[in-house]
Tab-separated table of C-alpha atoms in Angstrom:
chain	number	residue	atom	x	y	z
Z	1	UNK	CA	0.000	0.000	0.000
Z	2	UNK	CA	2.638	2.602	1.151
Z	3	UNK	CA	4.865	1.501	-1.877
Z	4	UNK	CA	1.312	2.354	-3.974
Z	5	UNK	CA	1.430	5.626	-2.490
Z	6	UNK	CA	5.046	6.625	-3.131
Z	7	UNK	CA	4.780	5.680	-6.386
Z	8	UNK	CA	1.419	8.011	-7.204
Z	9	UNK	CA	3.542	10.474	-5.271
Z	10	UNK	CA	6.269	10.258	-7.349
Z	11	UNK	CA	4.100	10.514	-10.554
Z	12	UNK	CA	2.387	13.586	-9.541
Z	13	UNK	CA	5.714	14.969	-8.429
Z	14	UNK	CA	7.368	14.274	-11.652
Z	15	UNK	CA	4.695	15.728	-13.401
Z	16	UNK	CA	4.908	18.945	-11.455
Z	17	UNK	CA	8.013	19.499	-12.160
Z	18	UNK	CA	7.822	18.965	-15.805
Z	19	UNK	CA	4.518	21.338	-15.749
Z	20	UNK	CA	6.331	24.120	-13.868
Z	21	UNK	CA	9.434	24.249	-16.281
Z	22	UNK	CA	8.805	25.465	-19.879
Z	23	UNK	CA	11.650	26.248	-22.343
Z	24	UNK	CA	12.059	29.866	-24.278
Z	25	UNK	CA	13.676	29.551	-27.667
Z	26	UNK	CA	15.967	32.099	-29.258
Z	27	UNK	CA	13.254	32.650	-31.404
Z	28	UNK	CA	10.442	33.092	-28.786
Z	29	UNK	CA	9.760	35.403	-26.344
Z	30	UNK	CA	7.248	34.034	-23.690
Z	31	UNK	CA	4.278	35.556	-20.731
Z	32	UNK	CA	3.208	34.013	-17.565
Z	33	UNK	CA	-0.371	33.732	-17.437
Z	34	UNK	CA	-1.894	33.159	-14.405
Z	35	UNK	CA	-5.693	33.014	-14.970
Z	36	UNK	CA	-5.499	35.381	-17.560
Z	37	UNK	CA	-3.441	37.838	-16.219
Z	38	UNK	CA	0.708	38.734	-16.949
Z	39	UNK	CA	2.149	37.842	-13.678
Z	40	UNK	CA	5.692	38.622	-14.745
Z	41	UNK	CA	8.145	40.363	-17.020
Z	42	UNK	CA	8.182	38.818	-20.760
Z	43	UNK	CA	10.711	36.243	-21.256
Z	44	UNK	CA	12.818	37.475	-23.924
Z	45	UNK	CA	15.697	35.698	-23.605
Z	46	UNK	CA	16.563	31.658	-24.572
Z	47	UNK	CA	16.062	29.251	-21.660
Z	48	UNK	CA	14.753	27.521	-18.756
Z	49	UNK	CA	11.760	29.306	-16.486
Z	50	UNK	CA	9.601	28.221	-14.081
Z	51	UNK	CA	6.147	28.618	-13.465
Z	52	UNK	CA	3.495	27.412	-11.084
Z	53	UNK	CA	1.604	24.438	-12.457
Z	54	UNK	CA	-1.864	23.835	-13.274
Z	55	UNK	CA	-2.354	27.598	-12.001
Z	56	UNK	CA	0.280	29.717	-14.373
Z	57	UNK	CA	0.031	29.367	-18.268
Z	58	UNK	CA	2.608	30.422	-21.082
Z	59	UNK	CA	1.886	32.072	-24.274
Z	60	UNK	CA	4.848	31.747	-26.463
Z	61	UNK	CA	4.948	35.166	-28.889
Z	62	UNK	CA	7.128	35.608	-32.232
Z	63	UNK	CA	10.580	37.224	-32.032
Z	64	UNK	CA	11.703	37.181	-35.333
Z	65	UNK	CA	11.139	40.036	-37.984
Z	66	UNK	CA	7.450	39.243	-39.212
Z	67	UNK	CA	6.573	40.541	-42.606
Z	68	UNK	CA	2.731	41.668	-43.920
Z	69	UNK	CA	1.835	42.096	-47.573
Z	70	UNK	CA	-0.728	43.760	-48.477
Z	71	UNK	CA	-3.212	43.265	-51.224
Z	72	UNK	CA	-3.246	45.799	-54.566
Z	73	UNK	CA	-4.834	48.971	-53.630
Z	74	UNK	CA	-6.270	51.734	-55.522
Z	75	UNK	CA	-5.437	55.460	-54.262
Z	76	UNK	CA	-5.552	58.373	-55.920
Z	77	UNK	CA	-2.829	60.986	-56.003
Z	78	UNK	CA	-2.234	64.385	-55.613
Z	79	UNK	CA	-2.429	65.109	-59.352
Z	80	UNK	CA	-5.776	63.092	-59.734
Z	81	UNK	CA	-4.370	59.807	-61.534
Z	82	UNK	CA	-5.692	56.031	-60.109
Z	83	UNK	CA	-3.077	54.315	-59.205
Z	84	UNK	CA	-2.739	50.457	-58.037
Z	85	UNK	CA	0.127	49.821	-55.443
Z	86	UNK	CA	1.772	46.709	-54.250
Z	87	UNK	CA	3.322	47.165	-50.545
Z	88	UNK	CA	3.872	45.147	-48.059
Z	89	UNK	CA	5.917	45.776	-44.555
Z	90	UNK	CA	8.308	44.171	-41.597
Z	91	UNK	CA	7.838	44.286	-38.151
Z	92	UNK	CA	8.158	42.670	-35.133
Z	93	UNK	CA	6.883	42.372	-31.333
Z	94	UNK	CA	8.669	45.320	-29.191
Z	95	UNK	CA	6.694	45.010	-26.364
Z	96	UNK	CA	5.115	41.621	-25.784
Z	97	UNK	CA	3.199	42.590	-22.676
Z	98	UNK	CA	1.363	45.730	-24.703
Z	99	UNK	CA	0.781	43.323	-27.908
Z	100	UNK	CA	-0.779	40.390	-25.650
Z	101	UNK	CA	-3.100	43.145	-23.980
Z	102	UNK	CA	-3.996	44.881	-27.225
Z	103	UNK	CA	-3.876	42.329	-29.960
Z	104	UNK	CA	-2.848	38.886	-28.525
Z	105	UNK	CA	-2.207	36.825	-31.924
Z	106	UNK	CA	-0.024	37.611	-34.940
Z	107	UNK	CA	-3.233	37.199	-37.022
Z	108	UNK	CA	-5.127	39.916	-35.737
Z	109	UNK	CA	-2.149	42.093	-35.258
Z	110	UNK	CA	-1.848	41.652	-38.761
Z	111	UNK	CA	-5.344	43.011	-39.760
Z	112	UNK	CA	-5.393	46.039	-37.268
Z	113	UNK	CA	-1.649	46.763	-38.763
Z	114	UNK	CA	-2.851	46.248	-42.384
Z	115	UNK	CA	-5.768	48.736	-41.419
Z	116	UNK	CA	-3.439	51.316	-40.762
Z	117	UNK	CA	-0.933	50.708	-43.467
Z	118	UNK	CA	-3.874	51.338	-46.092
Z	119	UNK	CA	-4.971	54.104	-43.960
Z	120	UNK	CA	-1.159	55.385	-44.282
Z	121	UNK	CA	-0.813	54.627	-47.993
Z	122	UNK	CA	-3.583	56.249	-49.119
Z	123	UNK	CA	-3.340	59.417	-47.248
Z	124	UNK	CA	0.363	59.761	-48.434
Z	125	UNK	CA	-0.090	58.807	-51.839
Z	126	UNK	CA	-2.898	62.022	-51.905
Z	127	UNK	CA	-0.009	64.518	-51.185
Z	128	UNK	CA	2.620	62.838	-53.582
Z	129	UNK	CA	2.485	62.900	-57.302
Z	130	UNK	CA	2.797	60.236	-59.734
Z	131	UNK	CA	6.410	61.391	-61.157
Z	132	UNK	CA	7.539	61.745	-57.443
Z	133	UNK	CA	6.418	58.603	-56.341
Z	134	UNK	CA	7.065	56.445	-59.751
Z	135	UNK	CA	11.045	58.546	-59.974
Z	136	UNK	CA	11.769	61.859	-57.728
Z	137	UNK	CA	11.127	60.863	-54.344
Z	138	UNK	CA	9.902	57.148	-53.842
Z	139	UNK	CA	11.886	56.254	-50.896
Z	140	UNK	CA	11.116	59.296	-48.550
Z	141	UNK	CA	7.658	58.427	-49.520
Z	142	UNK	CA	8.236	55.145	-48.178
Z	143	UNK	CA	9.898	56.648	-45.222
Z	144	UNK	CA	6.802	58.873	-44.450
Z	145	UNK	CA	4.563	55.679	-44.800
Z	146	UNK	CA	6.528	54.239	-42.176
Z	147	UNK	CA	6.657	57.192	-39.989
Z	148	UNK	CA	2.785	57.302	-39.777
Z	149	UNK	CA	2.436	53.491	-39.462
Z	150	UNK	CA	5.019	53.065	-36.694
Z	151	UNK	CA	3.470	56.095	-34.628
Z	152	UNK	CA	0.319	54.491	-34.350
Z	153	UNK	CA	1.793	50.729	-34.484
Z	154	UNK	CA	3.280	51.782	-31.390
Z	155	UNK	CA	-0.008	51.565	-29.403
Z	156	UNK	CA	0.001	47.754	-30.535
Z	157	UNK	CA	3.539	47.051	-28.986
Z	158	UNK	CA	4.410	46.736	-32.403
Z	159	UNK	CA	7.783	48.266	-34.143
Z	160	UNK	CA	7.414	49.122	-37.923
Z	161	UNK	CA	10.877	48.352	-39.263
Z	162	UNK	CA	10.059	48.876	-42.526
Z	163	UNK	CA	7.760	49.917	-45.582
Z	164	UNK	CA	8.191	49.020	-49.139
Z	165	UNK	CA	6.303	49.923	-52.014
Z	166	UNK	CA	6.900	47.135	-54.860
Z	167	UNK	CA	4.979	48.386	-57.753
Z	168	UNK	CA	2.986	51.479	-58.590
Z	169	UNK	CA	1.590	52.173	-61.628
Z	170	UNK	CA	-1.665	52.848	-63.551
Z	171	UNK	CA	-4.208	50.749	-64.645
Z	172	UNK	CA	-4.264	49.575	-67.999
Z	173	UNK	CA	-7.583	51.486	-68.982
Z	174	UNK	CA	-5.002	54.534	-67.958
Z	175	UNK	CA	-1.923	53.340	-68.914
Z	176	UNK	CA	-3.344	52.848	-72.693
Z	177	UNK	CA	-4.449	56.042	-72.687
Z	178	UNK	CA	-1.674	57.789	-71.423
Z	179	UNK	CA	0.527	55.881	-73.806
Z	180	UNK	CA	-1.914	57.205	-76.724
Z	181	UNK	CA	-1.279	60.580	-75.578
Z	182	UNK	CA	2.231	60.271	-75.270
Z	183	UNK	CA	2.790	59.338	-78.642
Z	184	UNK	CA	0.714	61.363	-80.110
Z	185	UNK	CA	2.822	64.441	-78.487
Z	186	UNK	CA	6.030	62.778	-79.819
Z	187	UNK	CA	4.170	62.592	-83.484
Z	188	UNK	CA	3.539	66.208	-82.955
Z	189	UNK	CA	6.762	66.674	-81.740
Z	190	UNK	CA	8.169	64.736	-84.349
Z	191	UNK	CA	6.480	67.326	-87.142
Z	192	UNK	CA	7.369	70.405	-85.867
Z	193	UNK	CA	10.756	69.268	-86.037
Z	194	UNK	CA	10.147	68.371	-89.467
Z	195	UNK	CA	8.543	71.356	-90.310
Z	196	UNK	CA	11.255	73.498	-88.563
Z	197	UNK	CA	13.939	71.606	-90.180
Z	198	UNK	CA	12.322	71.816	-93.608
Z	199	UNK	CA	11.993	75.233	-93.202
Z	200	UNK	CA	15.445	76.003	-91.744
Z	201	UNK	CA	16.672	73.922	-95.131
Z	202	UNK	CA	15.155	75.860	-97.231
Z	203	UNK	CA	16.661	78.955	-95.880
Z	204	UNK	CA	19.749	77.775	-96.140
Z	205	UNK	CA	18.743	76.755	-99.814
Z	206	UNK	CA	17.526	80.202	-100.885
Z	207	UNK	CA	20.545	81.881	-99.469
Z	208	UNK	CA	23.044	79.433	-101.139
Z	209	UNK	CA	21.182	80.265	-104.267
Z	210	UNK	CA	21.475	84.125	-103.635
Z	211	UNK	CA	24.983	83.970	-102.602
Z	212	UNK	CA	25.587	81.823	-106.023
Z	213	UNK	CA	23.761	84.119	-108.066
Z	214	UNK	CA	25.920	87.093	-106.480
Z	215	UNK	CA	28.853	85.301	-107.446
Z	216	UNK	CA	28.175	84.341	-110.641
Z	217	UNK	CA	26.972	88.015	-111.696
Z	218	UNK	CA	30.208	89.335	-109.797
Z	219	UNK	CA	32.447	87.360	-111.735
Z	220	UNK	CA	30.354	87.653	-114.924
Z	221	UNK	CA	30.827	91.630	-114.005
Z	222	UNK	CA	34.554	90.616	-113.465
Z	223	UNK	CA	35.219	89.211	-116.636
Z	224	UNK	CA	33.751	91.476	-118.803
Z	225	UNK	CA	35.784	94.324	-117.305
Z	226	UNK	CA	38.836	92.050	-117.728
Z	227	UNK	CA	37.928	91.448	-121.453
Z	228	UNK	CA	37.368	95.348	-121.827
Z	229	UNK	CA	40.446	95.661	-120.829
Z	230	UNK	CA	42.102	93.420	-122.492
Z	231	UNK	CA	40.531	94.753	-125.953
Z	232	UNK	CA	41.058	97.920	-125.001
Z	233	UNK	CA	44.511	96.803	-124.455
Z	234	UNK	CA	44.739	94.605	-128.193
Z	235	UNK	CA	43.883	97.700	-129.607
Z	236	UNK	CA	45.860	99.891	-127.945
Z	237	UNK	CA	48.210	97.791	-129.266
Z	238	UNK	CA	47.216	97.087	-132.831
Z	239	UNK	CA	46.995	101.359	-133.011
Z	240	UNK	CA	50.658	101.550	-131.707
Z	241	UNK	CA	52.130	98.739	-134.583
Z	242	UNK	CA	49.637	100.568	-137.018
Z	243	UNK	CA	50.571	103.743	-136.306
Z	244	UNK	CA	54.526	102.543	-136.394
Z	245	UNK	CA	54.210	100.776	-139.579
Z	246	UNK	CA	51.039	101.076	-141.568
Z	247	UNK	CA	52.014	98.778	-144.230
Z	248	UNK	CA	52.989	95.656	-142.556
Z	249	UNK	CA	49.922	96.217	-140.603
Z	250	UNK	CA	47.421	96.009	-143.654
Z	251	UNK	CA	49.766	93.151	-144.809
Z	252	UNK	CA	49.300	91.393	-141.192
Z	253	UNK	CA	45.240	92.176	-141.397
Z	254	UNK	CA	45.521	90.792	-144.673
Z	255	UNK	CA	46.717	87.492	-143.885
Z	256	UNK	CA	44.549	87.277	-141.227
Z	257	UNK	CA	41.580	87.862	-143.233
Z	258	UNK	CA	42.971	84.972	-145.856
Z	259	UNK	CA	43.227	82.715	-143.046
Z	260	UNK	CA	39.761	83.612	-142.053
Z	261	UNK	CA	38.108	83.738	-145.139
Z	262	UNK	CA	39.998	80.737	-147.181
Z	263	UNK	CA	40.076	77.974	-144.408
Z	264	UNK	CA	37.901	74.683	-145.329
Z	265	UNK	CA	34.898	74.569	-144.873
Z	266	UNK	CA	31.299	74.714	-146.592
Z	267	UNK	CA	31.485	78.202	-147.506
Z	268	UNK	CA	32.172	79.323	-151.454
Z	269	UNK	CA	33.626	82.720	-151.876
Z	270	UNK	CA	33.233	84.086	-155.586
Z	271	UNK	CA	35.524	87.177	-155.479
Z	272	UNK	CA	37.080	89.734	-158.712
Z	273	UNK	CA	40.749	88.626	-159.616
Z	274	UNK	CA	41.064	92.331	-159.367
Z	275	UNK	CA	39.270	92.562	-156.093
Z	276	UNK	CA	41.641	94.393	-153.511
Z	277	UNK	CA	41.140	91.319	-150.881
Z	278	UNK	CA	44.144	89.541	-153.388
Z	279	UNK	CA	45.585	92.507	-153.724
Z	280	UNK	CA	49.221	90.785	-151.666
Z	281	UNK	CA	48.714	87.989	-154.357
Z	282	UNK	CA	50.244	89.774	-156.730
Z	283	UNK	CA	52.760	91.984	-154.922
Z	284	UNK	CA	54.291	91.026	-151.704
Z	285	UNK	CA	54.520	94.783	-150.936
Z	286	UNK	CA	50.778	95.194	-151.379
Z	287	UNK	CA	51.630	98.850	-153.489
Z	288	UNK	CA	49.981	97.714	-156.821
Z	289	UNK	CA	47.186	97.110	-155.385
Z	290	UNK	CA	44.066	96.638	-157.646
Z	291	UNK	CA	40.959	99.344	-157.301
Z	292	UNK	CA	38.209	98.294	-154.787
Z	293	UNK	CA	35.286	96.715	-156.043
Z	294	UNK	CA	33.585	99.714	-155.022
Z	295	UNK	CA	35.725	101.785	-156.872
Z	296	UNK	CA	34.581	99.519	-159.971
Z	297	UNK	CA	30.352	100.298	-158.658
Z	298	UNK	CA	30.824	96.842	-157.731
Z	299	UNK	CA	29.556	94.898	-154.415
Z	300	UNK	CA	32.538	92.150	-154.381
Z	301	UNK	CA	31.014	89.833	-155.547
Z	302	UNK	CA	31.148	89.301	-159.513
Z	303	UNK	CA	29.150	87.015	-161.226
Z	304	UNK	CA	30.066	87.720	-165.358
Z	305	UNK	CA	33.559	88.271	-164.865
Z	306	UNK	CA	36.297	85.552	-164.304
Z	307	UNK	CA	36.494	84.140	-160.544
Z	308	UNK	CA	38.643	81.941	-158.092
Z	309	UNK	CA	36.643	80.020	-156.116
Z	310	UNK	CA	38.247	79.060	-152.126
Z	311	UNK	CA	37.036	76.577	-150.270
């Protein structure tokens, strides 16, 4: 009987002691209940605790970096556009005796703090615009998300560690339309550059043609004087040797005119023996010259009379 007895004594000892020891792992943090009520500080650190059995309870809370994500939401921002935004956030239990009185589980911590991240996002997302918050300033956005979050996550024993925004854009009703619009500004774009350059080229055109006309008629006007000169020159010249020596002159005009007038070619010349144009035919000198066909009424050009013919 007594051996009976030790033996039930021993079992409920033993199980005593195994239901006043529970163990904390490094990534727990654990409260001692004791109907209902936080009896103690929070165990935050790995280990073995006691507690009172059958009368104390433990409720074993997360200690690692929890993360929320949220579903797509639809804000508006400050320059009117619909936006839909992808964020989610990281947090974790600061103060395990506030979270357990406010709160309790991870699950419903999660909807009050995804209450107040919407509440956050959207009433940021009013004051930014949609360049700031797609390229100019996303991250202090982010940063003033968290800001508001973690001041009221506070109240939850809860410590916001961070807030990230993974996508924002438009919706596709918008984003087609916006991409209509922007390329119909680049089309327009696109032909006043056209325009401009067309009309820039034909500027340069018209004054390349006015300079080349300038030029032209300055060196037409150039060349003529130079050829004025010049004749003015020959003749200076030809007076000067006809004025030095008359004769060889008319003898030099003379063979010119022959050379002129007798070359080959289609042209017939029917011309007086007597006419004065051979008058260096018969004398080298050119003194014996015969009369002019005008002095003979005639016009130079005989038709009765004997001719030479020159091809």
């Amino acid at each position: 009987m007594r051996s009976g007895l030790l033996a039930l004594f021993l079992v409920v000892v033993a199980i005593g002691a195994y239901m006043s020891v529970f163990i904390v792992n490094p990534t727990q943090q654990a409260l001692v209940l004791q109907f209902g009520k936080i009896v103690d500080e929070p165990r935050t650190e790995p280990g073995f605790y006691f507690k009172i059995p059958f009368v104390q309870n433990v409720v074993y809370l997360d200690k690692r970096v929890l993360n929320l994500n949220m579903p797509p939401l639809e804000p508006i921002s400050s320059d009117k556009k619909r936006l839909v935004v992808d964020a989610f956030a990281r947090y974790k239990i600061s103060n395990p005796v506030l979270f357990y009185q406010r709160v309790q589980t991870v699950l419903t911590a999660n909807r009050r703090l995804s209450t107040l991240l919407q509440s956050s996002l959207r009433s940021q997302l009013g004051r930014t615009s949609f360049v700031a918050l797609v390229r100019d300033d996303r991250s202090g956005t982010m940063e003033a998300i968290r800001r508001d979050v973690s001041a009221n996550a506070e109240e939850l024993g809860i410590e916001v560690i961070d807030v990230k925004i993974r996508r924002a854009d438009l919706p596709d009703a918008n984003s087609q339309a916006i991409y209509a619009r922007m390329q119909t500004e680049r089309q327009r774009e696109a032909t006043e550059l056209r325009a401009q350059g067309e009309e820039a080229a034909r500027r340069i055109r018209s004054r390349a043609d006015r300079d080349a006309t300038v030029l032209v008629a300055e060196a037409n006007r150039d060349s003529e004087i130079i050829r004025g000169d010049g004749d003015a020159e020959r003749n200076r010249i030809f007076a000067e040797a006809f004025g030095a020596d008359p004769e060889f002159f008319a003898f030099y005009r003379s063979m010119q005119a022959y050379e002129a007038g007798l070359r080959s070619g289609d042209t017939s010349l029917v011309l007086s023996p007597d006419s004065s144009f051979f008058r260096f035919f018969k004398d080298p000198t050119g003194v014996n010259a015969p009369k002019s066909d005008n002095d003979n009424g005639g016009s130079g050009i005989s038709t009765g009379a004997p001719s030479l013919a020159a091809q």
